[in-house]
Coordinates of C-alpha atoms in Angstrom, one line a residue:
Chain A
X1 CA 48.8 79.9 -33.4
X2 CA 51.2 82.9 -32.0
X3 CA 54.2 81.2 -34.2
X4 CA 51.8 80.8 -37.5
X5 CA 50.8 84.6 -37.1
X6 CA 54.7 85.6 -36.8
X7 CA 55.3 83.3 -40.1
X8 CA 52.4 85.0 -41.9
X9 CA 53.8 88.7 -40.9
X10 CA 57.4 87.5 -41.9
X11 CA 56.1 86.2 -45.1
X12 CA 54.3 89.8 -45.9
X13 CA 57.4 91.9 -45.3
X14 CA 59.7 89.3 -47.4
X15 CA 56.7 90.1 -50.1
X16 CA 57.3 93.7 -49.6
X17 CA 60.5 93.7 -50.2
X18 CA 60.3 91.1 -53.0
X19 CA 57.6 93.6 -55.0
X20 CA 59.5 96.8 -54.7
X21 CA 60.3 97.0 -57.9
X22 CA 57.0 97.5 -59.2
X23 CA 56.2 99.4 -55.7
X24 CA 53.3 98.2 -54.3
X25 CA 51.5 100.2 -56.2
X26 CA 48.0 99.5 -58.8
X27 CA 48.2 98.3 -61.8
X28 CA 47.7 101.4 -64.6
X29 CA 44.3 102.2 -65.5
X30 CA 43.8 100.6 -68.8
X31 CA 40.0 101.7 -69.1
X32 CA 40.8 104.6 -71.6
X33 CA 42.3 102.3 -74.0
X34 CA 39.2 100.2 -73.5
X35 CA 36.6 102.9 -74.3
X36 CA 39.1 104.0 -77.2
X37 CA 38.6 100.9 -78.7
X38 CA 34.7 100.5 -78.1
X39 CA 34.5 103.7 -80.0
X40 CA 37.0 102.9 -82.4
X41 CA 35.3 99.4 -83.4
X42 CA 32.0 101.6 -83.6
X43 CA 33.9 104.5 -85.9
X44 CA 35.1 101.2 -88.1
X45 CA 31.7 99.9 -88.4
X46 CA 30.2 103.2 -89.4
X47 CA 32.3 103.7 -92.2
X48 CA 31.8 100.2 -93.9
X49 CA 28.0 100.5 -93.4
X50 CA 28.2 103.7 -95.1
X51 CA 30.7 102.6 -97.9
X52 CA 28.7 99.6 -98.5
X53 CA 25.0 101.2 -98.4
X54 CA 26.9 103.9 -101.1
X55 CA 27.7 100.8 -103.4
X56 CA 24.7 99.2 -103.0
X57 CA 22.6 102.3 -103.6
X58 CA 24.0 102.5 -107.4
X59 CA 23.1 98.9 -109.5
X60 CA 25.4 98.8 -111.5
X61 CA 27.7 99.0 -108.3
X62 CA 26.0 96.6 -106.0
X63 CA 27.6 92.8 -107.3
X64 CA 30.3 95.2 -105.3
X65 CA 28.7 96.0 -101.8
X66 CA 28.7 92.0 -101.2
X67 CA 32.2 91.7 -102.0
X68 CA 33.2 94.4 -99.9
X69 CA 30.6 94.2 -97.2
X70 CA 32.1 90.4 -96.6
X71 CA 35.9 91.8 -96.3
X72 CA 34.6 94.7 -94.0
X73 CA 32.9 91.8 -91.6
X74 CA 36.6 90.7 -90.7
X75 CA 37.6 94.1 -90.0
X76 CA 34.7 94.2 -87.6
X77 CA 35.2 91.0 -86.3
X78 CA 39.0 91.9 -85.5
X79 CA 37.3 95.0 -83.9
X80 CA 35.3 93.4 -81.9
X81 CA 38.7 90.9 -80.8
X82 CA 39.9 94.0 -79.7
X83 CA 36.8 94.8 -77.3
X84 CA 37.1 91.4 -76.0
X85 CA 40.5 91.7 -75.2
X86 CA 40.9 95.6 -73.8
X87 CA 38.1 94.6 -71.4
X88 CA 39.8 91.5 -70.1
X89 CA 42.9 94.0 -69.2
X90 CA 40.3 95.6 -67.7
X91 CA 39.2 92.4 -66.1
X92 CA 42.8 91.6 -64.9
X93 CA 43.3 95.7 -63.2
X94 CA 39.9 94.7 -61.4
X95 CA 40.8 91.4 -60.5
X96 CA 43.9 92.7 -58.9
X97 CA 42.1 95.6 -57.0
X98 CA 39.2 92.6 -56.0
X99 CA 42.1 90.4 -55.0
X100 CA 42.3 90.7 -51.1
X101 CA 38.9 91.6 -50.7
X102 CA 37.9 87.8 -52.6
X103 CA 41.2 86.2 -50.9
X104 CA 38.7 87.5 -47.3
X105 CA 35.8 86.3 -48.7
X106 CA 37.3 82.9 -49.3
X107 CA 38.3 82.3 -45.7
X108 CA 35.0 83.3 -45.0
X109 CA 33.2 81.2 -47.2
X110 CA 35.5 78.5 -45.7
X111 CA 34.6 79.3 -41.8
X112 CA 30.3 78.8 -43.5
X113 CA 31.9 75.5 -44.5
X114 CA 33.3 74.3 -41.0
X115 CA 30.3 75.8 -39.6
X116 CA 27.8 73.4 -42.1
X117 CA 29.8 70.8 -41.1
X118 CA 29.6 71.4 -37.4
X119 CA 32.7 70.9 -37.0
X120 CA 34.4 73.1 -34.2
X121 CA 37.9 74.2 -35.4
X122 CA 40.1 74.1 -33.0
X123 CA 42.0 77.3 -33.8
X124 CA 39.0 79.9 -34.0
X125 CA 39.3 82.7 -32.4
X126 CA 40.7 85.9 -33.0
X127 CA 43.8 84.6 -34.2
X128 CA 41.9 82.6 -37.3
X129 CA 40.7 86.0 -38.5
X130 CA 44.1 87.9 -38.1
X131 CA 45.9 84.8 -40.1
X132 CA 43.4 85.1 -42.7
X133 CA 43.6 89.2 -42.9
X134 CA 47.3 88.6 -43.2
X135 CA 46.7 85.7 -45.6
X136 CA 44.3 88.2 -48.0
X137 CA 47.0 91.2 -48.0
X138 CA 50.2 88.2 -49.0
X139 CA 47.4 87.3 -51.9
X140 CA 46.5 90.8 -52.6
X141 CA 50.4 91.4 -53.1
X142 CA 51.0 88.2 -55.1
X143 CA 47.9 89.2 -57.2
X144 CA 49.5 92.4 -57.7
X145 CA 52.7 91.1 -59.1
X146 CA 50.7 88.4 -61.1
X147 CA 48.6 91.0 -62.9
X148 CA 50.8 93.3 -63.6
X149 CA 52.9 90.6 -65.3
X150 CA 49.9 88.9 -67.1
X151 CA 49.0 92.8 -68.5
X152 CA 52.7 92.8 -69.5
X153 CA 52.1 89.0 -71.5
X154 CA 48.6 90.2 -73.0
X155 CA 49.6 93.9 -74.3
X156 CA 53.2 92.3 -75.0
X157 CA 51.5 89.6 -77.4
X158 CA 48.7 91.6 -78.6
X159 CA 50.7 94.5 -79.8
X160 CA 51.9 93.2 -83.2
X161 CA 48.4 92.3 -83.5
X162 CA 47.4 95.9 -82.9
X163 CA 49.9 97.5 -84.9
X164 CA 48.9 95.1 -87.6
X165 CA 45.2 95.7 -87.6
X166 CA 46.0 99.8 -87.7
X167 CA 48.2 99.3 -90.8
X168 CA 45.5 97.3 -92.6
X169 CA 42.9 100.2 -91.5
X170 CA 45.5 102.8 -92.5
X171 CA 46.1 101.0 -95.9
X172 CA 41.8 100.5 -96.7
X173 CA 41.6 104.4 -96.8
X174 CA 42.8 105.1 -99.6
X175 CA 40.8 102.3 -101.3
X176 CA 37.5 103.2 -99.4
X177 CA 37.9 106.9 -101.2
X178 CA 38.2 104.8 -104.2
X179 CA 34.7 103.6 -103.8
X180 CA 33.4 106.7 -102.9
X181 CA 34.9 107.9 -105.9
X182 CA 33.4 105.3 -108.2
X183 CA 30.1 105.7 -106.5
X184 CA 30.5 109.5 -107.0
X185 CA 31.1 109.5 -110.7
X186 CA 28.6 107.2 -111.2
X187 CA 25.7 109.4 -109.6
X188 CA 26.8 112.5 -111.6
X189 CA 26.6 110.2 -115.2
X190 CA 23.2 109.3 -113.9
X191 CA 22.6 113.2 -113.9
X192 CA 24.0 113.3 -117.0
X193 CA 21.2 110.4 -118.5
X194 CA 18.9 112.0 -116.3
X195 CA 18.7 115.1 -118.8
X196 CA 21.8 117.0 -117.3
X197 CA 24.0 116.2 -120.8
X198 CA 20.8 117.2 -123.2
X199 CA 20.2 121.0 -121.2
X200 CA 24.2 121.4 -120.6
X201 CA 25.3 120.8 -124.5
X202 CA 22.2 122.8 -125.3
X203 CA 23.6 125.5 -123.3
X204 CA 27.1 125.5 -124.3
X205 CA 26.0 125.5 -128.0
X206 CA 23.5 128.4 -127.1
X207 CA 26.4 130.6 -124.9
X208 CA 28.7 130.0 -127.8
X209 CA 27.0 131.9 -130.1
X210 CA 25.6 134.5 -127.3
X211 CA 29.3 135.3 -126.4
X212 CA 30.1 135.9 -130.1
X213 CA 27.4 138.1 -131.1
X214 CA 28.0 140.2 -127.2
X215 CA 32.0 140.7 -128.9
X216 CA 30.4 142.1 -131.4
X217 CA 28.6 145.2 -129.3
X218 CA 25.1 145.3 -129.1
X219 CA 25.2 148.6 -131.5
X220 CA 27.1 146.8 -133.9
X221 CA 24.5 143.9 -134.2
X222 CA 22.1 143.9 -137.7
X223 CA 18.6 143.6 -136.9
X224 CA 19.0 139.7 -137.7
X225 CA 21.4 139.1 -135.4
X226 CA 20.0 141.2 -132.5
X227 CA 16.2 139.1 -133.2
X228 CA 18.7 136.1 -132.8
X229 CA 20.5 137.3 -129.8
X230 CA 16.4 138.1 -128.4
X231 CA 15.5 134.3 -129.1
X232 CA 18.3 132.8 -127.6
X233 CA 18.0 134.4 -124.8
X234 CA 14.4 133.5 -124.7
X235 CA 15.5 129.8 -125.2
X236 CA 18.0 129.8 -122.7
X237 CA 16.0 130.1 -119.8
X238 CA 14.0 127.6 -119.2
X239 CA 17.5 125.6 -119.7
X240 CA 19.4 127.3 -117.1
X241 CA 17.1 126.9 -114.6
X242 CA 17.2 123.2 -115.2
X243 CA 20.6 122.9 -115.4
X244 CA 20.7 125.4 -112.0
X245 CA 18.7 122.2 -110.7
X246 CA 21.0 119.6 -111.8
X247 CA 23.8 121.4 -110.3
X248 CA 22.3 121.3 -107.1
X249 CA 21.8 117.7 -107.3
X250 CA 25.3 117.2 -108.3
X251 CA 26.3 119.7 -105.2
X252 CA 24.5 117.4 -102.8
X253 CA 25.8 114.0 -104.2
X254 CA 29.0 116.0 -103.9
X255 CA 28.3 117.2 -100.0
X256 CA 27.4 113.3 -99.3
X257 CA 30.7 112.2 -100.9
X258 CA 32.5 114.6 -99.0
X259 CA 31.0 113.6 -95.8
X260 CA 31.8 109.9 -96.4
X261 CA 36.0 110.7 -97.2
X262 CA 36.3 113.0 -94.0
X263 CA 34.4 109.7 -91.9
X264 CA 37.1 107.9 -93.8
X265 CA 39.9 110.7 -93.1
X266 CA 38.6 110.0 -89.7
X267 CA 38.9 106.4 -89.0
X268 CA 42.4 106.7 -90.7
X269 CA 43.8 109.4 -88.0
X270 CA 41.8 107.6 -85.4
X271 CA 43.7 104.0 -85.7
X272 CA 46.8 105.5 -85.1
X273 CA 45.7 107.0 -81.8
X274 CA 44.1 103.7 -80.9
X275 CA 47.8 101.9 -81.7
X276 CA 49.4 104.7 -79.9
X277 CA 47.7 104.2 -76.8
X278 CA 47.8 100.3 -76.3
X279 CA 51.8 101.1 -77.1
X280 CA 52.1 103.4 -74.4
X281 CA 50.5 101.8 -71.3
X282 CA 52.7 98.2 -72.8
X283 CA 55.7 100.5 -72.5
X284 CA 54.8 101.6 -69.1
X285 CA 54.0 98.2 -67.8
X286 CA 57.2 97.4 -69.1
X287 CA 59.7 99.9 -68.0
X288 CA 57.8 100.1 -64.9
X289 CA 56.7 103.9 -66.1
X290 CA 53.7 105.6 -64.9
X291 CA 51.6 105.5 -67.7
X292 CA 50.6 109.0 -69.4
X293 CA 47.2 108.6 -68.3
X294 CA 46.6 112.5 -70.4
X295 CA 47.4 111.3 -73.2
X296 CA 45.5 107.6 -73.3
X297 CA 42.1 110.1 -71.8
X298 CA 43.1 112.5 -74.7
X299 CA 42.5 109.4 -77.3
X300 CA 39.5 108.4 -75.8
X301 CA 38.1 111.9 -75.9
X302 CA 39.3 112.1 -79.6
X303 CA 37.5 109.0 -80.6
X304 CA 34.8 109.7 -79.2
X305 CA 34.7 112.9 -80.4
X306 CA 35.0 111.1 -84.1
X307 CA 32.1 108.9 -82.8
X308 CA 29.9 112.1 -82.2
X309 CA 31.2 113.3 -85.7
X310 CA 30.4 110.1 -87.6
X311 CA 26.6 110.0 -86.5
X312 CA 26.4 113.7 -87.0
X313 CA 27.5 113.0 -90.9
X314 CA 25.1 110.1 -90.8
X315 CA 21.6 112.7 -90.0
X316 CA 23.8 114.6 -93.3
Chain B
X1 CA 33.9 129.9 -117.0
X2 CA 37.3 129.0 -118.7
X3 CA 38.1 125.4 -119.1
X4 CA 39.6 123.2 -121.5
X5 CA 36.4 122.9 -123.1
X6 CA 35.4 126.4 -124.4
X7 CA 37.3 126.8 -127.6
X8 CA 36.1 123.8 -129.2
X9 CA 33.7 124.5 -132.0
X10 CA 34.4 121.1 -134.6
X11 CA 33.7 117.8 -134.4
X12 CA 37.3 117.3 -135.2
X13 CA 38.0 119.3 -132.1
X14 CA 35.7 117.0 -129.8
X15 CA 37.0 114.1 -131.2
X16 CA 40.9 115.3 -130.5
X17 CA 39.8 116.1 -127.3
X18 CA 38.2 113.0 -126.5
X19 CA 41.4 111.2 -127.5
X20 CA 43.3 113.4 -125.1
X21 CA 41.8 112.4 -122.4
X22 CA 41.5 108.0 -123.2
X23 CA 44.7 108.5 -123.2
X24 CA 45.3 109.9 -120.3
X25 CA 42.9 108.1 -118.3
X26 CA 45.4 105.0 -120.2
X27 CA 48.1 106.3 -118.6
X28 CA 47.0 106.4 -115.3
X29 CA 45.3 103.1 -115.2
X30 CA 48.8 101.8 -116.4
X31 CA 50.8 103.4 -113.4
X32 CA 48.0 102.4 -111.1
X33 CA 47.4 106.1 -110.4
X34 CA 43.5 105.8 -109.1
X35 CA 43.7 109.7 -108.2
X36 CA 44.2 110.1 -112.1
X37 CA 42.0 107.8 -113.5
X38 CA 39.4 109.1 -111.1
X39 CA 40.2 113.0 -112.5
X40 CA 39.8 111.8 -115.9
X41 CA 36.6 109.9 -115.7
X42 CA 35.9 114.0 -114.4
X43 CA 37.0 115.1 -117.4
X44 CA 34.8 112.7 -119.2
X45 CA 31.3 113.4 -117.7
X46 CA 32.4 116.9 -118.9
X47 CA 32.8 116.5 -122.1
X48 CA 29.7 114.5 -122.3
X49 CA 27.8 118.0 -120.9
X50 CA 30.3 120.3 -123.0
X51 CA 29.9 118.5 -126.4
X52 CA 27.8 120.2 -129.4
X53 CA 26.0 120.7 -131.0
X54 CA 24.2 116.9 -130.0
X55 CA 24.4 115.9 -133.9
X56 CA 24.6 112.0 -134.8
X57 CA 28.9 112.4 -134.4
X58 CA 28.9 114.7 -131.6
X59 CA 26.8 111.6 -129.8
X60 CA 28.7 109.0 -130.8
X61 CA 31.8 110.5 -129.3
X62 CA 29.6 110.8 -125.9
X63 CA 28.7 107.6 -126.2
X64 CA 32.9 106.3 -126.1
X65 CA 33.1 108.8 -123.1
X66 CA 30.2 106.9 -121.3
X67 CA 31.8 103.5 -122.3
X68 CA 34.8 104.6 -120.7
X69 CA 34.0 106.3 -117.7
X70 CA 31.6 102.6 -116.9
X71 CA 35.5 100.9 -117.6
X72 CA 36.9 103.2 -115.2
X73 CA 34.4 103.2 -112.6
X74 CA 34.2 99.0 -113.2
X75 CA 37.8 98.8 -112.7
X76 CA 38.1 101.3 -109.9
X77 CA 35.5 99.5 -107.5
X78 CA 37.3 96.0 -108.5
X79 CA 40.5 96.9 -107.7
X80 CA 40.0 98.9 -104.8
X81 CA 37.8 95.7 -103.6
X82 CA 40.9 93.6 -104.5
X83 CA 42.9 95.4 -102.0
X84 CA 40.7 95.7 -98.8
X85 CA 40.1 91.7 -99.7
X86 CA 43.7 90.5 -100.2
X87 CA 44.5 92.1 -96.6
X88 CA 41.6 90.5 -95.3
X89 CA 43.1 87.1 -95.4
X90 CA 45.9 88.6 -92.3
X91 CA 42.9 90.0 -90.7
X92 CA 41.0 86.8 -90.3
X93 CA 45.0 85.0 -88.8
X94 CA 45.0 88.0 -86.7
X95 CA 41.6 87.7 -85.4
X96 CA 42.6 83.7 -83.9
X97 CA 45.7 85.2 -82.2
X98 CA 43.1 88.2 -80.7
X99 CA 40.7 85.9 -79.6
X100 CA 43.5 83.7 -77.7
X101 CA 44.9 86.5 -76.0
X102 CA 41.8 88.0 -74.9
X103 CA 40.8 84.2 -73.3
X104 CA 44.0 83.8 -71.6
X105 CA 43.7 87.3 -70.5
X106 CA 40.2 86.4 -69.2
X107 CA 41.1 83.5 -67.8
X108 CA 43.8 85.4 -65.7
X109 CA 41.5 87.5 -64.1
X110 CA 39.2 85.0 -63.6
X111 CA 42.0 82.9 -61.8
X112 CA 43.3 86.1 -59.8
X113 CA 39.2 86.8 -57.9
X114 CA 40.3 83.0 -57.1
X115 CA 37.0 82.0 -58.8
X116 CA 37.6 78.1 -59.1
X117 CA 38.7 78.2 -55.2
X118 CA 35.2 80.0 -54.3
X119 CA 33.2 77.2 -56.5
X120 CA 35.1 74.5 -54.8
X121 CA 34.7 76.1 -51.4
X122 CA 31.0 76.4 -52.6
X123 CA 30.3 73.4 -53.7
X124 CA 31.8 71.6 -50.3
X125 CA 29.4 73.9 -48.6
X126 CA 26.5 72.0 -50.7
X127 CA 27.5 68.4 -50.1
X128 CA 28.4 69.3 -46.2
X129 CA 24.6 70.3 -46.1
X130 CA 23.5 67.9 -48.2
X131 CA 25.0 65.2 -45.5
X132 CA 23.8 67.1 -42.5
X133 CA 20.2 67.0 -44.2
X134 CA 20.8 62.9 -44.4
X135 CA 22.2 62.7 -41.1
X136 CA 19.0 63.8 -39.5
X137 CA 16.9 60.9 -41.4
X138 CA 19.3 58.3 -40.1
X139 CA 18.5 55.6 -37.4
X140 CA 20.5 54.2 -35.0
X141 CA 20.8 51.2 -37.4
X142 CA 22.8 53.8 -40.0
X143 CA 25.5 53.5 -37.7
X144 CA 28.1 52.4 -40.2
X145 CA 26.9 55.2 -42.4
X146 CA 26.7 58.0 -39.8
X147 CA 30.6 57.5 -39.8
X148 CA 31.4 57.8 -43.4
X149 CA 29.7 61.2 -43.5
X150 CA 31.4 62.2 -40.3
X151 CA 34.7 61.1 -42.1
X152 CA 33.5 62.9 -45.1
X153 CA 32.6 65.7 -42.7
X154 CA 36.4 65.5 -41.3
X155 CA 38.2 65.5 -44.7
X156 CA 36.4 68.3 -45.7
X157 CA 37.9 70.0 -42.6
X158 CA 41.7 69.2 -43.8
X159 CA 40.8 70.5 -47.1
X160 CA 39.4 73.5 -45.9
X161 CA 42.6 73.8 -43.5
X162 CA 44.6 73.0 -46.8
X163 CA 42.7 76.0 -49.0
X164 CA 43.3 78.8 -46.4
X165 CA 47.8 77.6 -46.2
X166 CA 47.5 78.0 -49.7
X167 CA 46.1 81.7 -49.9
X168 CA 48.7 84.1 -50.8
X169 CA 50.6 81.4 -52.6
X170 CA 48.2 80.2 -55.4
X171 CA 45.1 80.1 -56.9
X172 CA 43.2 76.6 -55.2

């Protein structure tokens, strides 16, 4: 027993020295990137729902809603990819911290087993708990440099896949302000059927001939023309007051369209914060860095930030 | 307000200004400039407001303007559609690769808490019981049986003895 307990304590300081390199130490904390991406997915979503219901709200632009809404599923779908995998890094860090305790809780398990079996073992005793202390801190250290080396695979893999999805996010803005811009122009001709064209040529015609009789100089006016100058006056006011109405129509299809490109400006300077931090704890996992945990916290707080922002535009 | 609407006072002027601004909505959709074909279906609801007086002609001319802001804002929607769809093909390659990274990712961590071990561990718990819980309904003329679960009952105790060597090297 003696001899197996000085091969166990042997084996742990020939581990010791065999993990220097990456020092013992945990694994980074990769739960920043995970929230960033929860909130990112979420910031994603928002802006196709809100693209889409724009489309969908105008007829003659909804055969378009379907066709987009099915291209924007993938792009959630890839999002969601990306919560699944952020929160099995997670999974693996957790693992690795879990490791000696469950290494314990297996040699427990397995002492409840001899025990059901009433079978005496032969080497209980003190020693049988010290071997399997010993044996949980070896596994805790092999789980260490297992972890850290399956984080290094995943983030090693999944960064092209990363960098891919941000460029196709990054490349969609501009043609999501295209949509917005089509659904813009679209409301203010629907203004313009509404009654805005009839009360806005009115006007122009009326403030035409205003401007030219006011060059003249009201004392240089003939009777005629200041009886004409009194009528179209009288005319134009019922017709500025509805055009002052169809202006601030227009303003607030305007404010909506404006909120909808900044959730868009958004998402775009968001994706490369998201890329940005899955790059920097893979670089630190593999230079053996530790990772800027600032700047990966900084994201998060952005993105979320965005996240507030996107369901404040939404109560818009 | 000045714009380039105010000094039009002909039909002829309306029409020349209508012109104008086909053409350049023409030239944008030809150099695939969406900024410029967007600013000139702009230009285009105002000239629809701006036009008078709202005679027969003048309507007419609104009438092309409407036509061609519905071609612009058709074509607009289609091809920015176009684009978010033709990247959507990568997307849906991309989401495979995600979703097989994230399972052997999973399946890491699963293998590191040592989770098929516990089960195993577990489930020789059960069938130890399970025996004991048969052993006490035997009778002395189970003899022959009684020893097969006591060998049971004894292999179980190597493999137990051979889980615990392999902590610290490998998953059981």
């Amino acid at each position: 027993m003696r001899k197996r307990l000085w091969s166990c304590l042997s084996l742990l300081a020939v581990l010791c020295l065999t993990l220097a390199p990456i020092g013992c130490t945990a694994l980074p904390d990769v739960t920043p990137f995970a929230t960033s991406s929860r909130e990112f997915a979420s910031a994603v979503k928002v802006a196709g729902k809100q693209v889409r219901e724009d489309l969908q709200s105008e007829p003659s632009l909804a055969q378009h809603a379907s066709t987009f809404a099915t291209s924007w599923d993938e792009r959630n779908r890839a999002m969601n990819g990306m919560i699944q995998y952020s929160e099995s890094l997670v999974a693996i860090v957790q693992a690795t911290k879990d490791a000696r305790t469950q290494a314990k809780a297996l040699g427990d398990k397995l002492e409840v087993l001899a025990g059901a079996a009433g079978i005496v073992n032969p080497a209980a005793g003190a020693g049988v708990a010290v071997g399997i202390d010993v044996a949980s801190f070896v596994y805790g250290q092999i789980a260490l440099v297992r972890g850290a080396a399956s984080l290094e695979e995943a983030m090693t893999r999944a960064q092209p896949v990363v960098d891919k999805i941000a460029e196709i996010i990054t490349q969609d803005a501009p043609n999501l302000r295209m949509l917005v811009g089509a659904v813009r122009i679209k409301r203010e001709q629907n203004l313009n059927s509404d009654g805005w064209e009839e009360v806005s040529s009115f006007l122009a015609g009326v403030n035409t001939r205003r401007t030219e009789l006011r060059n003249k100089g009201l004392q240089a006016l003939s009777p005629a023309e200041r009886s004409e100058l009194a009528e179209l006056d009288r005319l134009a006011a019922p017709a500025e007051r509805a055009n002052e109405k169809f202006e601030a129509l227009d303003q607030a299809n305007q404010e909506k369209a404006r909120a909808t490109l900044e959730l868009i400006e958004a998402v775009r300077s968001g994706v490369a914060k998201w890329s940005a931090a899955h790059r920097s704890v893979a670089d630190a996992l593999r230079e053996r860095q530790p990772v800027s945990v600032e700047s990966l916290i900084d994201a998060a707080v952005e993105i979320r930030d965005l996240g507030n922002r996107i369901k404040e535009l939404r109560r818009k | 307000m000045a714009n380039e609407f105010n000094n039009i006072k002909t039909y002829d002027g309306w029409k020349s200004k209508l012109q104008e601004i086909l053409k350049d909505a023409s030239s944008a959709a030809a150099k695939d400039d969406a900024d410029g074909r967007q600013a000139a279906a702009h230009r285009l609801l105002e000239f629809v407001r701006k036009s008078n007086p709202n005679t027969a002609e003048i309507r007419a001319l609104d009438d092309l303007a409407n036509e061609a802001i519905d071609t612009i804002v058709s074509e607009t929607a289609a091809d920015a559609n176009g684009e978010i769809a033709r990247r959507t093909g990568a997307l849906t390659a991309l989401n495979k690769r995600v979703d097989s990274i994230a399972a052997a990712a999973s399946n890491t961590a699963k293998s590191i808490r040592l989770e098929r071990a516990h089960r195993v561990v577990d489930a020789m718990t059960e069938v130890v019981r399970a025996a004991d819980d048969l052993d006490s309904v035997l009778t002395d003329d189970d003899e022959v049986l009684r020893r097969k679960i006591k060998k049971i009952a004894g292999a179980l105790l190597e493999l137990r003895g051979e889980v615990e060597e392999s902590l610290g090297r490998r998953d059981a």
